[in-house]
CSV table of N, CA and C in Angstrom, one decimal:
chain,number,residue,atom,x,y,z
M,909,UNK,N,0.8,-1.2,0.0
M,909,UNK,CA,0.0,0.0,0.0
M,909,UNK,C,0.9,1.2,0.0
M,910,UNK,N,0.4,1.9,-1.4
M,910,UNK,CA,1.6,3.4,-1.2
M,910,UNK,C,0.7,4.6,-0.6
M,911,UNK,N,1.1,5.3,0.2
M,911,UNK,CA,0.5,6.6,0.4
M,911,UNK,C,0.8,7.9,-0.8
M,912,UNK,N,0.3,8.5,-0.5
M,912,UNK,CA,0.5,9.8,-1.5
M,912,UNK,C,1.4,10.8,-1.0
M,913,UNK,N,2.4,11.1,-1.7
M,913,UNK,CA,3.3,12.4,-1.0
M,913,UNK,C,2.4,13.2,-1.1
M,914,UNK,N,3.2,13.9,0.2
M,914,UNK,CA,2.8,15.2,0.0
M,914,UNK,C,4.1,16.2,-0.2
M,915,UNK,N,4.2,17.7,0.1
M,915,UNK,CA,4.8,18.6,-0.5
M,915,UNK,C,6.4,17.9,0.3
M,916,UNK,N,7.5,17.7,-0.6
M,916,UNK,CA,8.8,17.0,-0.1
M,916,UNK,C,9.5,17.4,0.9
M,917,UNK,N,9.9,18.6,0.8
M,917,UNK,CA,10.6,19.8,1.8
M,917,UNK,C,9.5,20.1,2.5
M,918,UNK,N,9.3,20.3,4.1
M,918,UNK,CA,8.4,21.1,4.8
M,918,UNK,C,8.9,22.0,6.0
M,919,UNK,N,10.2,22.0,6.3
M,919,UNK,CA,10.8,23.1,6.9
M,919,UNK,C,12.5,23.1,7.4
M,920,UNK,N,12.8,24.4,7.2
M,920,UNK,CA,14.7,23.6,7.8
M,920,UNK,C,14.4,24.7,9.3
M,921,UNK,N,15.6,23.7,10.0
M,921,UNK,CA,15.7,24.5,11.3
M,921,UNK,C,17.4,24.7,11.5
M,922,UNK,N,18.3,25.1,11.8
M,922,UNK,CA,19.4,25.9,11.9
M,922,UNK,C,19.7,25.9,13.5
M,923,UNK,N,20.4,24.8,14.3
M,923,UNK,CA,20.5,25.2,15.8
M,923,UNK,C,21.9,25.5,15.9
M,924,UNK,N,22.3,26.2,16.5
M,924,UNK,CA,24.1,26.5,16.9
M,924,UNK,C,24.2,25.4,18.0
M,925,UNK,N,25.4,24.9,18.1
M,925,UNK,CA,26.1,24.3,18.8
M,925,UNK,C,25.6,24.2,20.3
M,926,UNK,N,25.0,25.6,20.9
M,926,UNK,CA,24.4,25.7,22.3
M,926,UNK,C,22.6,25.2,22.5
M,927,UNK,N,22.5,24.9,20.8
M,927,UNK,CA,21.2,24.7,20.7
M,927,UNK,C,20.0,25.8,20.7
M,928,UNK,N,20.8,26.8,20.7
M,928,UNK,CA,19.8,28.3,20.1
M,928,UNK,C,19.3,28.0,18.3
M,929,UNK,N,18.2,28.3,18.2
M,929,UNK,CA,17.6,28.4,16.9
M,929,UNK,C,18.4,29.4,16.0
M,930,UNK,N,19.2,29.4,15.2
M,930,UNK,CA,19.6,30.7,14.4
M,930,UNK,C,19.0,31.0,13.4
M,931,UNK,N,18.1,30.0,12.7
M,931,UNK,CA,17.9,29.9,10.9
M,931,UNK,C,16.4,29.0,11.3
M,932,UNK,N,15.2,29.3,10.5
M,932,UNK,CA,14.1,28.6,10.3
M,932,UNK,C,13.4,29.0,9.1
M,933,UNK,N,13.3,28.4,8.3
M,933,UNK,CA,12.3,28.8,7.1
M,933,UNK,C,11.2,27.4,6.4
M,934,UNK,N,10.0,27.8,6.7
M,934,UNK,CA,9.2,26.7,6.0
M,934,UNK,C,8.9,26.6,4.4
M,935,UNK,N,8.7,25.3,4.0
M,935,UNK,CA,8.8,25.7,2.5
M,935,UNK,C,7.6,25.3,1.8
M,936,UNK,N,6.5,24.9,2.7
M,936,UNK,CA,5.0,24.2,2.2
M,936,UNK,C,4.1,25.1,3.1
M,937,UNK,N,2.9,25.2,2.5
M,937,UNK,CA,2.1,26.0,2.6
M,937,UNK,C,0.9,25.9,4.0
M,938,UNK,N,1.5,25.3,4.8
M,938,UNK,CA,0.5,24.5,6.1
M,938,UNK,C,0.5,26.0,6.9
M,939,UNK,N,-0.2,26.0,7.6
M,939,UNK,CA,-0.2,27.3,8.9
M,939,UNK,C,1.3,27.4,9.8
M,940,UNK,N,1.2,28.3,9.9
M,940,UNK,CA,2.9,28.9,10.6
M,940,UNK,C,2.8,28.7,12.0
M,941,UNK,N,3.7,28.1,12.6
M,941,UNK,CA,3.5,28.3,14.1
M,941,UNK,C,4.0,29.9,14.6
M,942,UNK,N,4.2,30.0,15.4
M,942,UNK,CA,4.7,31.3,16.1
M,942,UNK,C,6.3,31.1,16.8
M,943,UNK,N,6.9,32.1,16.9
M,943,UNK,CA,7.9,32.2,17.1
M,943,UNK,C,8.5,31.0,18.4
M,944,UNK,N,7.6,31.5,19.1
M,944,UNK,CA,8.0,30.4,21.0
M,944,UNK,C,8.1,29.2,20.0
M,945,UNK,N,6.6,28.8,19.3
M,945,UNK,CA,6.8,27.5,19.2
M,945,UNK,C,8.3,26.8,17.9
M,946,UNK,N,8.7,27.5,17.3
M,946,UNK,CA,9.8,27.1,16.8
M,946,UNK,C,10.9,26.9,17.8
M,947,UNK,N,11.1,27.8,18.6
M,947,UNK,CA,12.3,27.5,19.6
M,947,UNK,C,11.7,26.6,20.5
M,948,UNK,N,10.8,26.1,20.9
M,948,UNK,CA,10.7,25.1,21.3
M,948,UNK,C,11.1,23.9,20.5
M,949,UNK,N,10.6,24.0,19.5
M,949,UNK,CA,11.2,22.7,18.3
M,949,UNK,C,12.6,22.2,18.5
M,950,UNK,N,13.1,23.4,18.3
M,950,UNK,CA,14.5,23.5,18.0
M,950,UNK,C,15.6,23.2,19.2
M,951,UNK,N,14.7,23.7,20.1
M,951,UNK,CA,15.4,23.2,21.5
M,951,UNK,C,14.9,22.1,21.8
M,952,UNK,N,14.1,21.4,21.8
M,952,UNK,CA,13.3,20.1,22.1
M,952,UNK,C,14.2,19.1,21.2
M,953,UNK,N,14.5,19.6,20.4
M,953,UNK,CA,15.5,18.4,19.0
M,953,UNK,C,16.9,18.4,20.0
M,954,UNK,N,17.3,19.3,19.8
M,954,UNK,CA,19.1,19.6,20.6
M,954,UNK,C,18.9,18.9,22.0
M,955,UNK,N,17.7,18.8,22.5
M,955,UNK,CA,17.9,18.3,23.8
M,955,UNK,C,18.0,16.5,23.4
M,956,UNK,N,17.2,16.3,22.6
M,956,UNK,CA,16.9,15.1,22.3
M,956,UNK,C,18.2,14.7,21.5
M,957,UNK,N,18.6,15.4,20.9
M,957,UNK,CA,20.2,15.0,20.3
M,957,UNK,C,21.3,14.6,21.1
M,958,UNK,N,21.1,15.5,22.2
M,958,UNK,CA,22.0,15.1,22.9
M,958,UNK,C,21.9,14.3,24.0
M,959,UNK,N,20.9,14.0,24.2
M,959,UNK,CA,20.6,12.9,25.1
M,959,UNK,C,20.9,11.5,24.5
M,960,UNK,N,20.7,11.6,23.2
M,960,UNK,CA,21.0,10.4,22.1
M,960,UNK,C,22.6,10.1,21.8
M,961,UNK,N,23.4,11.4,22.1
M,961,UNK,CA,24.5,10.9,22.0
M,961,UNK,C,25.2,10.4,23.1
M,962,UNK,N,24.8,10.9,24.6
M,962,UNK,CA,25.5,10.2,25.7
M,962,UNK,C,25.0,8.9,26.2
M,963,UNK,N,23.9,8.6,25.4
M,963,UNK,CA,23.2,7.1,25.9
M,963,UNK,C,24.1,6.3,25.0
M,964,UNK,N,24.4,6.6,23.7
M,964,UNK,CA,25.1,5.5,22.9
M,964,UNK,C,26.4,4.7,23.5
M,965,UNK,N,26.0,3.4,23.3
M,965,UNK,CA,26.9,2.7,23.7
M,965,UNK,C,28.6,2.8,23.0
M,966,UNK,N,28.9,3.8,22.0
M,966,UNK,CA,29.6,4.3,21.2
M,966,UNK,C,30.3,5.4,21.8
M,967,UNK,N,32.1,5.3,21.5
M,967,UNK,CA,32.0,6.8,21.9
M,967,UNK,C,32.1,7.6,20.4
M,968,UNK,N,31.8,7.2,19.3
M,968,UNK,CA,31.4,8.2,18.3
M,968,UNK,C,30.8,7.9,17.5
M,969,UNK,N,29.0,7.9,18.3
M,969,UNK,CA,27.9,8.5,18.0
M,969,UNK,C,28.0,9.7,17.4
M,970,UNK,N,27.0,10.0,16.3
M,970,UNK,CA,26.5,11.2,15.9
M,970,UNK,C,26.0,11.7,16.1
M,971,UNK,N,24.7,11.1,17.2
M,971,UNK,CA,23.4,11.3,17.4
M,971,UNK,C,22.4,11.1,16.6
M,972,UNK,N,21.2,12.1,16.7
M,972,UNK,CA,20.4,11.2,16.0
M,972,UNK,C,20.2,12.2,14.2
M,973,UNK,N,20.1,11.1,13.4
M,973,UNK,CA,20.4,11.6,12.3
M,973,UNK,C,18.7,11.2,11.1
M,974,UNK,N,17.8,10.4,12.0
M,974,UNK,CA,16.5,10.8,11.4
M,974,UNK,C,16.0,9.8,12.0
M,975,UNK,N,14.0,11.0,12.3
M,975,UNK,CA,13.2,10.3,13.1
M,975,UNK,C,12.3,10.1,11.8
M,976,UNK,N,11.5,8.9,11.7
M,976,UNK,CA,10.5,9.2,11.1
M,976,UNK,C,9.0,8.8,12.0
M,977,UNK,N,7.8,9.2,10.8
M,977,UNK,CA,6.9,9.3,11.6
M,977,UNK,C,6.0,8.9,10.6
M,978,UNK,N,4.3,8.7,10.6
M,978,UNK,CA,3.8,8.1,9.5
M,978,UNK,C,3.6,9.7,8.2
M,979,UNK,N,3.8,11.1,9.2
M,979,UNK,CA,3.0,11.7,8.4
M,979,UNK,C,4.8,12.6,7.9
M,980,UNK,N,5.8,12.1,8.4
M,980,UNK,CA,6.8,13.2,8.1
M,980,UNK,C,8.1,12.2,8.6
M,981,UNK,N,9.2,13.1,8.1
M,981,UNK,CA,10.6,12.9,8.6
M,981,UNK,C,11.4,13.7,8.9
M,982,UNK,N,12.1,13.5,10.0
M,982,UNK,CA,13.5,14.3,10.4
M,982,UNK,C,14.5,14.1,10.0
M,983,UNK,N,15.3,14.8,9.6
M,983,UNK,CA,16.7,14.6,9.1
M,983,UNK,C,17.8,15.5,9.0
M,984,UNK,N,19.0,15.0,10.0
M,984,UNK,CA,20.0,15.9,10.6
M,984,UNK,C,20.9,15.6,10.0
M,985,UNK,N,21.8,16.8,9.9
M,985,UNK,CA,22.7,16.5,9.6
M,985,UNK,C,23.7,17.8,10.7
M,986,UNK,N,25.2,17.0,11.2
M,986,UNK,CA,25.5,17.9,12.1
M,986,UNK,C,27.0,18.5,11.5
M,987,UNK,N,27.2,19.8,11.6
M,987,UNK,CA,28.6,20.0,10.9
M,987,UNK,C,29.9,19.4,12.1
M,988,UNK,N,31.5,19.5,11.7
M,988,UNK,CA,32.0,19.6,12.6
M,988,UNK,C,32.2,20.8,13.7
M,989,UNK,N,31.5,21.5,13.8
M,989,UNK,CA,31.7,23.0,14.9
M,989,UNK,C,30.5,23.0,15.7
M,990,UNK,N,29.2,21.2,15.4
M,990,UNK,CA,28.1,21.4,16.1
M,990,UNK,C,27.3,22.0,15.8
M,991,UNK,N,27.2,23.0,14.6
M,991,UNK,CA,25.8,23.5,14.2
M,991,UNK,C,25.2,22.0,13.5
M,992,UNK,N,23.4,22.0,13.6
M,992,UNK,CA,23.0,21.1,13.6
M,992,UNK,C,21.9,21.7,12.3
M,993,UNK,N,21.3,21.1,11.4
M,993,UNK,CA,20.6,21.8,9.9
M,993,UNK,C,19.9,20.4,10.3
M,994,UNK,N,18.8,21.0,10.7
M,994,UNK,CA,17.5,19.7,10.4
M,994,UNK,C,16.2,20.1,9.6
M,995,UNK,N,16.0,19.2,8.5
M,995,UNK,CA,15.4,19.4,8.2
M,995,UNK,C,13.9,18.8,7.9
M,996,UNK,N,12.2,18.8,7.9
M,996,UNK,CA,11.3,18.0,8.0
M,996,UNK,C,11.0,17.7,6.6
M,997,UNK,N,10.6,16.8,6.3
M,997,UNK,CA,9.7,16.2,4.7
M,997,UNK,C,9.2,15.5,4.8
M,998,UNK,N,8.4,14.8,3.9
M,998,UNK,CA,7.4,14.0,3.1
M,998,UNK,C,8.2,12.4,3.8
M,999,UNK,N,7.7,11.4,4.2
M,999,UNK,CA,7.9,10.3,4.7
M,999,UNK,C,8.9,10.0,3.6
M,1000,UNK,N,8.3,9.7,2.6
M,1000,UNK,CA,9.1,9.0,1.0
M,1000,UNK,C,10.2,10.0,0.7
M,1001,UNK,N,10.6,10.7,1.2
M,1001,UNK,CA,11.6,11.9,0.2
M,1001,UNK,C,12.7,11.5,0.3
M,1002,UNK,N,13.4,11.5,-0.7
M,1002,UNK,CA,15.0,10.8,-0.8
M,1002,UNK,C,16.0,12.0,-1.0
M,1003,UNK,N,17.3,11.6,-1.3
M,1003,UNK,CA,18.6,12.4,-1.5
M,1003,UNK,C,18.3,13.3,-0.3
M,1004,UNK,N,18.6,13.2,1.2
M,1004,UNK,CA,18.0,14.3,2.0
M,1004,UNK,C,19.5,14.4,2.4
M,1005,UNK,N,20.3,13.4,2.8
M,1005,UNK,CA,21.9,13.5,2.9
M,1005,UNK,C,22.4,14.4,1.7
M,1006,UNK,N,22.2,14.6,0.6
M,1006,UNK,CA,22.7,15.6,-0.4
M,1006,UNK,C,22.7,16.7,0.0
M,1007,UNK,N,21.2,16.8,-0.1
M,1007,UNK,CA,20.4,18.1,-0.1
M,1007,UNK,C,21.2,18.7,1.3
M,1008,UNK,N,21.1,18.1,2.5
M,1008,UNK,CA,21.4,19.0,3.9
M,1008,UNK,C,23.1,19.5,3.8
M,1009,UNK,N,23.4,18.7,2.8
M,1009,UNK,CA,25.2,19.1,2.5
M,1009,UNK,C,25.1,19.9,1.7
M,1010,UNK,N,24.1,20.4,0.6
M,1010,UNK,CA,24.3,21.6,-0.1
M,1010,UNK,C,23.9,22.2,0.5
M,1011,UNK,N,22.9,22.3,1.8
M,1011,UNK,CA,22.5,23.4,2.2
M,1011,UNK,C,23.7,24.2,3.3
M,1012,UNK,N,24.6,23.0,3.7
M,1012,UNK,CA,25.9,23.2,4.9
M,1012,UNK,C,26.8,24.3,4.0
M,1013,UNK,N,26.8,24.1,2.6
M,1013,UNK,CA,27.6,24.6,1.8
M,1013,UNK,C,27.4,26.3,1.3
M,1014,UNK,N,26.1,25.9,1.4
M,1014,UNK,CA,25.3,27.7,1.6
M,1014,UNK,C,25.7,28.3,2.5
M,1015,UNK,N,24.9,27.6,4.1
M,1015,UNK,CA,25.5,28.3,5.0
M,1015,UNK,C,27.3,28.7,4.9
M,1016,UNK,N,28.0,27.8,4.3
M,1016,UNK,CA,29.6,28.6,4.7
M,1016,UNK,C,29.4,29.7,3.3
M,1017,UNK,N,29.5,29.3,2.5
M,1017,UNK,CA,29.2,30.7,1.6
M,1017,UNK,C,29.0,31.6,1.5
M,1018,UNK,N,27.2,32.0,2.3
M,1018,UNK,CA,26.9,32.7,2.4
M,1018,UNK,C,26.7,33.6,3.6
M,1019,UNK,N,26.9,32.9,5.0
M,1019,UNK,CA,26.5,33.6,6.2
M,1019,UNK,C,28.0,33.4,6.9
M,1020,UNK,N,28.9,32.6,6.6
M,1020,UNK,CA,30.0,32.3,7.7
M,1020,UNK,C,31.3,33.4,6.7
M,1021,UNK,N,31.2,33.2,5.4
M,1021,UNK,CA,31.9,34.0,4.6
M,1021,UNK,C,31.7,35.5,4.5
M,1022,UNK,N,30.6,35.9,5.0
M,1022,UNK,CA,30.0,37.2,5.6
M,1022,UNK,C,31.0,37.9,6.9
M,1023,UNK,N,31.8,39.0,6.3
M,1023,UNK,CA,32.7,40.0,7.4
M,1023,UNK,C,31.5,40.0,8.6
M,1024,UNK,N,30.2,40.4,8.0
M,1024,UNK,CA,29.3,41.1,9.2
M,1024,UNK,C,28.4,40.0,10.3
M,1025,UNK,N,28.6,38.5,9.8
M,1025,UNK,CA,27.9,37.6,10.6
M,1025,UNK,C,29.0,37.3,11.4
M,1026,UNK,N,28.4,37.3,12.4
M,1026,UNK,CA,28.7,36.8,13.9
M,1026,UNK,C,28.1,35.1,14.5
M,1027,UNK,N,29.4,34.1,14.7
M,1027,UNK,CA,28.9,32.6,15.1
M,1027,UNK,C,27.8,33.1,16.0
M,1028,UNK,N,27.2,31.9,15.8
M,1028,UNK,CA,26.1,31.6,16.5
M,1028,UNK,C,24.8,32.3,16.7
M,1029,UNK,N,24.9,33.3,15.9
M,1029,UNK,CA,24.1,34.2,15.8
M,1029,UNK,C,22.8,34.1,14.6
M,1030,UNK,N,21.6,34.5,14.8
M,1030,UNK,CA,21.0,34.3,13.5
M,1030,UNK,C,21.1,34.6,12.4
M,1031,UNK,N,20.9,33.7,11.5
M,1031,UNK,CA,21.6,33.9,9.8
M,1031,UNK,C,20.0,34.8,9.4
M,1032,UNK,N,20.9,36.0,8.9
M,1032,UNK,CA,19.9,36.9,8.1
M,1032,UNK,C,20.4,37.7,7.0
M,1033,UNK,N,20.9,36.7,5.4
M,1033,UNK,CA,21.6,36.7,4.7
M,1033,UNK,C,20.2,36.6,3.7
M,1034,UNK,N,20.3,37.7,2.6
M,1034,UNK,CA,19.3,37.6,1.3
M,1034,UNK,C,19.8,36.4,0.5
M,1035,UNK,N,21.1,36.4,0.2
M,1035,UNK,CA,21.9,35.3,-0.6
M,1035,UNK,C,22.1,34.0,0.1
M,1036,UNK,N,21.9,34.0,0.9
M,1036,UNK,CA,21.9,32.2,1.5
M,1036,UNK,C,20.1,32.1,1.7
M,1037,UNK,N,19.3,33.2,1.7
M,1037,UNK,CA,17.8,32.6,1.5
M,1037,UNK,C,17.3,32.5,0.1
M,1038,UNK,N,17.8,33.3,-0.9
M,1038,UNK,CA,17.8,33.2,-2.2
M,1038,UNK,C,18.1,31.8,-2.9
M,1039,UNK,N,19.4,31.6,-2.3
M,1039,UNK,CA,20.1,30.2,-2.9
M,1039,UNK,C,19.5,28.8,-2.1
M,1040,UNK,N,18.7,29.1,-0.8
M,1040,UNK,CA,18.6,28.5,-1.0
M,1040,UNK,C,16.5,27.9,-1.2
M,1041,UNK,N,16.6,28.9,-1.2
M,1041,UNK,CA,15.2,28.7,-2.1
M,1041,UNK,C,15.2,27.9,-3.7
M,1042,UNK,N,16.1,28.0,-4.0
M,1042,UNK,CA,16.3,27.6,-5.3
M,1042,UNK,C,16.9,26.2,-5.1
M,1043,UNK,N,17.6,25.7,-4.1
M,1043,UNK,CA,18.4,24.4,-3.8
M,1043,UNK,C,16.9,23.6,-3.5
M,1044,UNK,N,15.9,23.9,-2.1
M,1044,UNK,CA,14.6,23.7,-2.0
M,1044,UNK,C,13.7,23.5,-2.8
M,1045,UNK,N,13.4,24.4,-4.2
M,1045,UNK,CA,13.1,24.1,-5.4
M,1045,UNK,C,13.6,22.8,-6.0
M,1046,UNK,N,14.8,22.8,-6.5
M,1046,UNK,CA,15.2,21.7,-6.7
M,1046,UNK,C,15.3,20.4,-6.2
M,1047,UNK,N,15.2,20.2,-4.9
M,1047,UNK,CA,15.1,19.1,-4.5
M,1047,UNK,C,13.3,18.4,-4.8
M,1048,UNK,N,12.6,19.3,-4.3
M,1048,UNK,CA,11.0,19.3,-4.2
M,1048,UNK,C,10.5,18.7,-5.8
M,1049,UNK,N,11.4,19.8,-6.6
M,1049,UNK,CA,11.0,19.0,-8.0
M,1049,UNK,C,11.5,17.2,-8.3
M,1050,UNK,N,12.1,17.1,-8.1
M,1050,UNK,CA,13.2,15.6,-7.7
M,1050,UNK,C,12.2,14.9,-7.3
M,1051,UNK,N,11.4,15.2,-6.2
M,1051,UNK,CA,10.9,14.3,-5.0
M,1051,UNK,C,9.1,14.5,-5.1
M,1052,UNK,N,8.6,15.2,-6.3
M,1052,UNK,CA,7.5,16.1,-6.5
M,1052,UNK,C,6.1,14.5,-6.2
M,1053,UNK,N,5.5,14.5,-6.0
M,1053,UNK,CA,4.2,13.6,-5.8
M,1053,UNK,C,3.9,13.5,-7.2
M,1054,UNK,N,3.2,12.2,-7.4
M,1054,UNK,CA,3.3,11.8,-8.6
M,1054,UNK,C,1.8,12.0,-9.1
């Protein structure tokens, strides 16, 4: 039995290393939460991340790198410096390890390559939301419901 996708990309989240929210943008058309409720997301994940890494019987865990669910999926990916780019989609959506590495690639591009951005701080770059609207585009089309 196949379900029907729905829209592939449905939101990235951007946590710094302390687990502050820096970066959030949705890419499907559902109702918006409000501000609190994103940083609770985003801190609710980092807490859950890291609780996943010190339970592992491993000492080099990643943590957690995707939840799924019937109606959606999580999928992390973490740089070496600990910022964490998670992003939610469509249960069925593939290439999501690409995709979160082009998006890692934006971020250094565009907000870390920036004189005026400050670590850990929120990314509020036109050219890293431009590019990556268009990365988001392109994946969506890739992954589009049939």
């Amino acid at each position: 039995l196949t379900k029907a996708k729905g829209m592939p990309a449905q939101c990235l989240y951007v946590v710094n290393k302390s687990g502050g929210l820096i970066y959030q943008q949705d890419f499907d058309g559902r109702p918006k939460l409000d501000s609190n409720e994103y940083l609770r997301m985003a801190s609710a994940f980092h807490a859950f991340f890291v609780i996943a890494t010190q339970l592992t019987p491993t000492d080099s865990s990643s943590g957690i790198q995707t939840i799924e669910t019937d109606s959606f999926r999580l999928h992390c990916f973490q740089t070496p410096t600990g910022v964490k780019f998670f992003l939610t989609v469509d249960p069925y959506d593939t290439g999501l390890d690409e995709t979160l590495a082009e998006i890692y690639e934006l971020y250094a591009d565009y907000a870390l390559k920036n004189p005026f951005y400050e670590l850990e701080m929120p990314i509020r770059c036109e050219k890293f939301d431009a590019n990556l609207e268009q990365l988001v585009q392109r994946h969506n089309k890739k992954n589009k419901p049939n």
